[in-house]
Tab-separated table of C-alpha atoms in Angstrom:
chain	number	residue	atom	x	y	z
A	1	UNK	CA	44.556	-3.129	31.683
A	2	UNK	CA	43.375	0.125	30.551
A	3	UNK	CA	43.297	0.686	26.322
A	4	UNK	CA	44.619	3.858	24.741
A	5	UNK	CA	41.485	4.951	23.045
A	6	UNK	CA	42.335	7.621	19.877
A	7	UNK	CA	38.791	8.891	18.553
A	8	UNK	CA	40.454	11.226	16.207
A	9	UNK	CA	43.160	9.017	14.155
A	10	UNK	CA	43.143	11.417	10.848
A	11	UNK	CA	42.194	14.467	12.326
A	12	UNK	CA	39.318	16.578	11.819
A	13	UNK	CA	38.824	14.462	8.791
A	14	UNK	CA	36.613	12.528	10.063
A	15	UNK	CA	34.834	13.874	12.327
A	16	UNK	CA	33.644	16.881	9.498
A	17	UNK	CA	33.037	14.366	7.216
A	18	UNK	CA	30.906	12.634	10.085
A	19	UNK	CA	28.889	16.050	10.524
A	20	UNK	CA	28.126	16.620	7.051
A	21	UNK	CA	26.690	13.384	6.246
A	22	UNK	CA	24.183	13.686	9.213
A	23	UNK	CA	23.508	17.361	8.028
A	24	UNK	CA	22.743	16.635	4.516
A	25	UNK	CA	20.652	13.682	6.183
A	26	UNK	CA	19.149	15.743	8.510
A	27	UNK	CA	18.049	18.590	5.508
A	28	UNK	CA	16.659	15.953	3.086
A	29	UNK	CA	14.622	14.430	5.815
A	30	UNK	CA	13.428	17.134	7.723
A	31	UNK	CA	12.033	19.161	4.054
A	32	UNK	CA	10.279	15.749	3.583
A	33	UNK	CA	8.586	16.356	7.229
A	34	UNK	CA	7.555	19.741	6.363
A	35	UNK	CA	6.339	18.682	3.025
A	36	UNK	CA	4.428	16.199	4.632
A	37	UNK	CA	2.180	19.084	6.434
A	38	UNK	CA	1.169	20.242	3.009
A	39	UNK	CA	-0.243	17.015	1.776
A	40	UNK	CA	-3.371	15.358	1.786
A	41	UNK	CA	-3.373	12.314	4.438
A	42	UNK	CA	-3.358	10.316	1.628
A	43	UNK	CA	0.101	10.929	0.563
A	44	UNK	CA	1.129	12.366	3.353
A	45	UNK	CA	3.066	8.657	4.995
A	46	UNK	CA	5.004	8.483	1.876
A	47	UNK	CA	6.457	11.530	2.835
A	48	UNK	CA	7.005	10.873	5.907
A	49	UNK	CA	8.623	7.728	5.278
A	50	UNK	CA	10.994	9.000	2.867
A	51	UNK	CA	12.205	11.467	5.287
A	52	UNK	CA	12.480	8.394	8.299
A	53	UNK	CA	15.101	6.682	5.499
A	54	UNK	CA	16.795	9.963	4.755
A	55	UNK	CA	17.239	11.105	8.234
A	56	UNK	CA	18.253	7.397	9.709
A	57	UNK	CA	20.258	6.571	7.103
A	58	UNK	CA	22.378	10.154	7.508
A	59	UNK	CA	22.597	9.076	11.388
A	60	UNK	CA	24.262	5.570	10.450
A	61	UNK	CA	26.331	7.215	7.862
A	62	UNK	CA	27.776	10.115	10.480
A	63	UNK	CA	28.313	6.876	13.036
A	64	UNK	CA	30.138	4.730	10.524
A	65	UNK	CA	32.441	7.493	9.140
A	66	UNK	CA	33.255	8.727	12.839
A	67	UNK	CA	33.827	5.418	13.918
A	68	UNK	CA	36.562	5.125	10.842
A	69	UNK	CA	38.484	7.876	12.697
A	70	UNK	CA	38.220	5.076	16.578
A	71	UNK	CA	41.186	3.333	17.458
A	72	UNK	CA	42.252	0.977	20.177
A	73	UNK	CA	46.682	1.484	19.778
A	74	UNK	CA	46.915	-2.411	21.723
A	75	UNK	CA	44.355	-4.325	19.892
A	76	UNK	CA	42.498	-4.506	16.310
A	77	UNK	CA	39.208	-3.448	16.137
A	78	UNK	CA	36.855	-5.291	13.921
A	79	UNK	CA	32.586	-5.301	13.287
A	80	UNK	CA	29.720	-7.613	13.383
A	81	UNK	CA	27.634	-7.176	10.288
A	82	UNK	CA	24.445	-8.056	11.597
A	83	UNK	CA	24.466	-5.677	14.672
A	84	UNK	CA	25.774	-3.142	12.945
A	85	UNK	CA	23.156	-3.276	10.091
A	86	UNK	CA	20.781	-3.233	13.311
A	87	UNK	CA	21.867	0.031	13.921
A	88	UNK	CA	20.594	1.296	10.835
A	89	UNK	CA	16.500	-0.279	11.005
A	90	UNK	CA	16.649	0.825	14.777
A	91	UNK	CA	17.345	4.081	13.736
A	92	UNK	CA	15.055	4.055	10.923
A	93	UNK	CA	12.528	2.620	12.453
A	94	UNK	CA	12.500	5.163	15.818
A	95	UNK	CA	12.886	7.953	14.160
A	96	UNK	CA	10.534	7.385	11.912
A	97	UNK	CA	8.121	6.802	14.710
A	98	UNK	CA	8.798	10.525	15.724
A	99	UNK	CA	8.569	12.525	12.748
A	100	UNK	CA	5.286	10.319	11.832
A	101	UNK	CA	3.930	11.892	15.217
A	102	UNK	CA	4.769	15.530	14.321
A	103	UNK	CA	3.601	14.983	10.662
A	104	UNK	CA	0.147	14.093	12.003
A	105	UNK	CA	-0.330	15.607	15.169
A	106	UNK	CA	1.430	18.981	13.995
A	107	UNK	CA	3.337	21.611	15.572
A	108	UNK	CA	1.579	20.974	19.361
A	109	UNK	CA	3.842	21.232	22.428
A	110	UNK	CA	2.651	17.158	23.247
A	111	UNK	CA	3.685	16.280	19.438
A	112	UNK	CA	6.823	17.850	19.782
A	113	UNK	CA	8.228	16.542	22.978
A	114	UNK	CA	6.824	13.100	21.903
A	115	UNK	CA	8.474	12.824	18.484
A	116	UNK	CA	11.672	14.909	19.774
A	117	UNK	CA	12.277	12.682	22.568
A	118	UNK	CA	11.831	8.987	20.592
A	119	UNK	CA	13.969	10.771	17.674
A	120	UNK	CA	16.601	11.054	20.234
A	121	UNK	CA	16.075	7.703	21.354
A	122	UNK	CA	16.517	6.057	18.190
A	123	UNK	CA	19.888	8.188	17.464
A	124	UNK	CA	21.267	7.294	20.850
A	125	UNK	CA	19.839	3.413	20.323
A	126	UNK	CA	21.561	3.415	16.664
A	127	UNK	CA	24.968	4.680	18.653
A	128	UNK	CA	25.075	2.246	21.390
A	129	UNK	CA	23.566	-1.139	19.089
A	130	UNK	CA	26.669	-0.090	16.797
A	131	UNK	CA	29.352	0.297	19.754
A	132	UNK	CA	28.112	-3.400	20.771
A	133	UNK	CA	28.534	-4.251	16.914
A	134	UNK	CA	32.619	-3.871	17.599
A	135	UNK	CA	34.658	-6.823	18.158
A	136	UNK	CA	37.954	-6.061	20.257
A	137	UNK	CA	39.765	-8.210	22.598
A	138	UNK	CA	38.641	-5.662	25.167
A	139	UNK	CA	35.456	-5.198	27.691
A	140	UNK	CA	33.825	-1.513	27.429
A	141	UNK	CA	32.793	0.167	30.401
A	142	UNK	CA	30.344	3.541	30.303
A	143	UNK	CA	30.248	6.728	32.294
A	144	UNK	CA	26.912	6.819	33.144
A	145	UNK	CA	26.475	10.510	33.811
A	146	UNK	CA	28.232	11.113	30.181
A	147	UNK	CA	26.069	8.440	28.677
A	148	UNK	CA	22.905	9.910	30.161
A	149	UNK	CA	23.988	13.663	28.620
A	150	UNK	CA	24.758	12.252	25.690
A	151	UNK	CA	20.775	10.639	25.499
A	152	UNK	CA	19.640	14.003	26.517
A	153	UNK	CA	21.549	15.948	23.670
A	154	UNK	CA	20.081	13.869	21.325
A	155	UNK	CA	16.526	14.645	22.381
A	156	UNK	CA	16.576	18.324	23.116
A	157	UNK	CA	18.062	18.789	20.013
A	158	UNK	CA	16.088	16.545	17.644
A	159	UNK	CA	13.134	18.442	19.289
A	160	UNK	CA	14.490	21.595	17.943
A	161	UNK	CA	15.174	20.842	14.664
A	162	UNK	CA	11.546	19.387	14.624
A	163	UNK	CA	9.685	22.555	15.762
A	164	UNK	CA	11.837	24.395	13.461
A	165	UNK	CA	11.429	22.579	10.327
A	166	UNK	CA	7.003	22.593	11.272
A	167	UNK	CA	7.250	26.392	12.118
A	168	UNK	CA	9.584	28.346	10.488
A	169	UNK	CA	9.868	29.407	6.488
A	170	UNK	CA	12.693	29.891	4.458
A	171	UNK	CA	16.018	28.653	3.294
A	172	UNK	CA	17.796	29.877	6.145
A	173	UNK	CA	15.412	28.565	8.530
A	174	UNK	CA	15.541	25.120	7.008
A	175	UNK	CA	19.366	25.082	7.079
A	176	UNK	CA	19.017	26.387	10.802
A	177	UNK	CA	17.105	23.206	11.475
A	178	UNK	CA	19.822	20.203	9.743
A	179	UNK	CA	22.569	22.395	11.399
A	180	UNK	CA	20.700	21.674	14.343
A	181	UNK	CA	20.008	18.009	13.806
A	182	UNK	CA	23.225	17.503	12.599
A	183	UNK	CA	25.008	19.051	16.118
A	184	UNK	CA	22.172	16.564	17.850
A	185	UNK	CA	23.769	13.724	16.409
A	186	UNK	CA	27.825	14.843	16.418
A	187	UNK	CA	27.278	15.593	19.785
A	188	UNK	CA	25.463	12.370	21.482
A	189	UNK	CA	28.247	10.798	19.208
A	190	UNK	CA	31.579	11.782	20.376
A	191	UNK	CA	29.613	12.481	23.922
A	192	UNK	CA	29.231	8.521	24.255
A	193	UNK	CA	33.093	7.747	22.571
A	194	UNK	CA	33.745	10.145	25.318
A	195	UNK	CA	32.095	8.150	27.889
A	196	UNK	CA	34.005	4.796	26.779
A	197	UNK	CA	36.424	2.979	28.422
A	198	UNK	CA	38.417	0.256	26.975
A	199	UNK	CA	39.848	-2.540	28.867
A	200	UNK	CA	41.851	-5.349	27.477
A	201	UNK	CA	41.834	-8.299	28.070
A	202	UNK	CA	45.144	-9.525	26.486
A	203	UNK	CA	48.888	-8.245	27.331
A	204	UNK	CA	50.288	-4.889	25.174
A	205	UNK	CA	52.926	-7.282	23.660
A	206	UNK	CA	50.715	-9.437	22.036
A	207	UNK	CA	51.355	-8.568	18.201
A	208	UNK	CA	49.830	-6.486	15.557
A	209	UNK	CA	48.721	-9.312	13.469
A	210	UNK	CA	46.063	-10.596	15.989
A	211	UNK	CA	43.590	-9.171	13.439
A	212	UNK	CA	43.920	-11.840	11.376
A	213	UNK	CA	41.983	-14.041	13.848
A	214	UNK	CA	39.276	-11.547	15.413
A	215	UNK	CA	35.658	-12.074	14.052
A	216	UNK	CA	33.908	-9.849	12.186
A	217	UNK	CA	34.917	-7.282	9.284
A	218	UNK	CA	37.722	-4.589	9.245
A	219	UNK	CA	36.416	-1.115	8.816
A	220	UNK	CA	37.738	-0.659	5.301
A	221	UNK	CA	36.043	-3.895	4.116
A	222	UNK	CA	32.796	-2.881	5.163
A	223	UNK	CA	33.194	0.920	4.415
A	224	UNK	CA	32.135	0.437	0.458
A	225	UNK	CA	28.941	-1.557	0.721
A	226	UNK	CA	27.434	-0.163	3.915
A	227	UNK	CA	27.431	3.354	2.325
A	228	UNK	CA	25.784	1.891	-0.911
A	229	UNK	CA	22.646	1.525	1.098
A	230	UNK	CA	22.348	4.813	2.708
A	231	UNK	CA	23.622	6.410	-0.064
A	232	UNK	CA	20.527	5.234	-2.436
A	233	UNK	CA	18.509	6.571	0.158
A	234	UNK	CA	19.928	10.124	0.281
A	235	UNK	CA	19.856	10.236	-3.496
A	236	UNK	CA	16.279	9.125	-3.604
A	237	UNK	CA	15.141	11.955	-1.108
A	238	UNK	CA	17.249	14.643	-3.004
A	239	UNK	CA	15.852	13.951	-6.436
A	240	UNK	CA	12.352	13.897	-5.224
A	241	UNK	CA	12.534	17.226	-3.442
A	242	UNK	CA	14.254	18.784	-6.239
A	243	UNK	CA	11.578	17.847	-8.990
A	244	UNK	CA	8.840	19.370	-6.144
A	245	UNK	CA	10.122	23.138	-5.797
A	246	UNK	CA	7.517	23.588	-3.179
A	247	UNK	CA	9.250	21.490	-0.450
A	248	UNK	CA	12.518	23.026	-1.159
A	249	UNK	CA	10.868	26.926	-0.427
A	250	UNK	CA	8.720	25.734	1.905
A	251	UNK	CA	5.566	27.887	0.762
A	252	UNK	CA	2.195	26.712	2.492
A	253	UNK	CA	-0.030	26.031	-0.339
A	254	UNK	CA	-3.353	25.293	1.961
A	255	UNK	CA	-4.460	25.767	5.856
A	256	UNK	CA	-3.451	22.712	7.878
A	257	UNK	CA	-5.205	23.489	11.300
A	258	UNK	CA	-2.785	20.695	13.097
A	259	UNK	CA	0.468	22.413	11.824
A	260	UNK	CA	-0.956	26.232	12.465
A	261	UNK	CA	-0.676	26.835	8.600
A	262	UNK	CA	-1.505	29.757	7.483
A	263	UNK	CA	-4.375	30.169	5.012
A	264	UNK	CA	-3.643	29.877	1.344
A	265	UNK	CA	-4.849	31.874	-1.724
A	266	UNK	CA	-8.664	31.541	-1.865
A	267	UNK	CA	-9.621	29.039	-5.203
A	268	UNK	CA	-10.958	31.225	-8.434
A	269	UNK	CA	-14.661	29.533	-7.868
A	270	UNK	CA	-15.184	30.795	-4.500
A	271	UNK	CA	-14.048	34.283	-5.101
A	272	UNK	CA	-16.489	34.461	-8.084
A	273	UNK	CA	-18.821	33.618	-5.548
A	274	UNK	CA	-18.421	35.727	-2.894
A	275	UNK	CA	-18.020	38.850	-5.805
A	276	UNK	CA	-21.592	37.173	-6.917
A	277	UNK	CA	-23.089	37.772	-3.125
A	278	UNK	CA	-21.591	41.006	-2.606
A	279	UNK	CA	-23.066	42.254	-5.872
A	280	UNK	CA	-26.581	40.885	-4.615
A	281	UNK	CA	-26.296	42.705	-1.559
A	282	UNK	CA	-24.607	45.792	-2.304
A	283	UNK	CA	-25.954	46.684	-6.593
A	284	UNK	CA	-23.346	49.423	-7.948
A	285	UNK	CA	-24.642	53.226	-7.941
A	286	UNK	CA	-24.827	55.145	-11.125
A	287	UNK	CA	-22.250	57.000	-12.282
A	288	UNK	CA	-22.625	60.799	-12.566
A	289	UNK	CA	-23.361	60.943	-16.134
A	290	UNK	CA	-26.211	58.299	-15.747
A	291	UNK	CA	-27.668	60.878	-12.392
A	292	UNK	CA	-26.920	64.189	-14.776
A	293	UNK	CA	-28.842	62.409	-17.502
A	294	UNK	CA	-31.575	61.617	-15.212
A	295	UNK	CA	-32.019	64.802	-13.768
A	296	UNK	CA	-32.222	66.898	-17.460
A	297	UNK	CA	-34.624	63.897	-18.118
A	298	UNK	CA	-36.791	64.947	-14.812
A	299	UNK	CA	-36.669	68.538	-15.076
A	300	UNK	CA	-38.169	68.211	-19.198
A	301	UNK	CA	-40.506	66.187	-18.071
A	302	UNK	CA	-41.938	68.606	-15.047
A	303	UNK	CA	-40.821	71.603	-17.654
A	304	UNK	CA	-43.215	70.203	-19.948
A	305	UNK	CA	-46.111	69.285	-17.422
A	306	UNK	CA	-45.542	72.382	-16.148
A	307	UNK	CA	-46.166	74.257	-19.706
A	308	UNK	CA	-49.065	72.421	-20.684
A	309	UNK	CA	-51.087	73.032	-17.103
A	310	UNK	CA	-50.466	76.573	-17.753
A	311	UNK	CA	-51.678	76.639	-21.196
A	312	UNK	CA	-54.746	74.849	-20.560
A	313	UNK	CA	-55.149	77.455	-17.567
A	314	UNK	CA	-54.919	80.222	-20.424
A	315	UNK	CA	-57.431	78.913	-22.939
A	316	UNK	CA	-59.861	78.500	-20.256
A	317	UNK	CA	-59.420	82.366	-19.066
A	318	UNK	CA	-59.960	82.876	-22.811
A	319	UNK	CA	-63.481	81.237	-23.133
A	320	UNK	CA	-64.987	82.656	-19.967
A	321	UNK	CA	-64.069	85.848	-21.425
């Protein structure tokens, strides 16, 4: 028997709520990426991992509260915790993988479509690992032609709001990006709920009070401590990149060939040097006092020769005489 499947039980409560986590995921992770690019390779995986946790755990967040909003009217629905805690390293874990290729490899076509494409795959994994998490007295079946849009909306659009957090500058362009990311996830979301079909396996009569024997936690048992973990994550990322203003305006502060940085301000040491060279090479002229004093300094002194050739010329005239 078919299930009446309700993906919106409170509204647009959820499902704004749902978008906004994954944005504010989406902007604390992808300024850590970008950040990253400006960093010595030393420090530069710290970065990057901080923005894998942000980004995954805004993904897992977004899933959980959607899911809050999924009913089933003829059955209970109820969660495994290990499968659904899954849901959260896959998705750390993959998209870390993909922002750890842009972060080193840069802003190349190959990096992109690389870490875009395994970003999506770990958003769409983290879905799918969590819709197996349920427990319902019900068998779900997929539309595979929705399932397979729903895997390509999360890649085209995590490879957007890649290149555009490596390539662009500015506030705007930053929000751009974890608008982007955040429609990436929404979408492959309520794409796949929209690809799901529910069918029971026990008779509409059976009563309400089933739950009591289903495995697994209810939604609003579990809703407190999975958001603890997420949540410390998100908090971490946002007080790091507000005590370091330069990942928040996004300045390049040195050339990163990978990334296509442009070049920053030359260091005080070599411009004293290059000053240094050009005065070897080119000395300063004199100014036109200095050549006016020169010249009344050259004509007294040919003046004077002058005068004293013609007086010897006289006394000689004088002596012949």
């Amino acid at each position: 028997m078919q299930g009446t499947v309700d993906g919106f039980t409170y509204g647009l409560v959820t499902p704004v709520a749902a978008f906004l986590m994954a944005a504010l995921g989406a902007a604390l992770g992808l300024r850590c990426t970008t950040r990253s690019l400006r960093t010595k390779r030393g420090g530069r995986a710290g970065w990057l991992a901080l923005g894998s946790l942000s980004i995954g755990s805004g993904v897992w967040t977004m899933h959980f509260v959607a899911m809050t909003g999924f009913t089933v009217r003829e059955t209970p629905i109820s969660y495994d915790k290990p499968l659904t805690f899954a849901g959260l390293a896959v998705a750390v874990v993959m998209i870390g993988i993909g922002i750890f290729i842009v972060g080193y490899r840069g802003a190349t076509r190959m990096a992109l479509i690389t870490g875009g494409t395994i970003t999506g795959l770990g958003i769409a994994s983290m879905h799918y690992l969590g819709m197996a998490g349920m427990r319902v007295d019900a068998r779900f079946a997929y539309d595979t032609p929705l399932v397979v849009l729903s895997v390509v909306i999360a890649g085209c659009a995590a490879t957007g709001a890649l290149w555009a957090a490596v390539t662009l500058r500015g506030t705007l362009a930053s929000l751009g990006a974890s608008v982007l990311m955040a429609v990436a996830v929404t979408g492959m979301h309520y794409t796949g709920m929209a690809a799901l079909n529910v069918h029971l396996h026990l008779p509409p009569t059976l009563p309400s009070d089933l739950a009591d024997v289903l495995p697994g936690d209810r939604p609003a048992e579990m809703i407190g401590p999975m958001l603890v973990g997420p949540g410390c994550f998100l908090l971490l990322a946002a007080l790091v990149l507000l005590f370091d203003p330069g990942a928040v305006t996004g300045e390049p502060t040195r050339r990163d060939p990978r990334a296509g940085r442009l070049p920053g301000p030359v260091p005080a040491s070599r411009g004293r040097k290059r000053a240094r060279d050009a005065g070897a090479e080119n000395p300063p002229g004199r100014s036109g006092e200095d050549t006016r004093s020169t010249g009344r300094k050259d004509a007294w002194s040919t003046g004077g020769e002058n005068a004293r050739s013609t007086g010897r010329q006289d006394a000689g005239s004088l002596r012949r005489r």
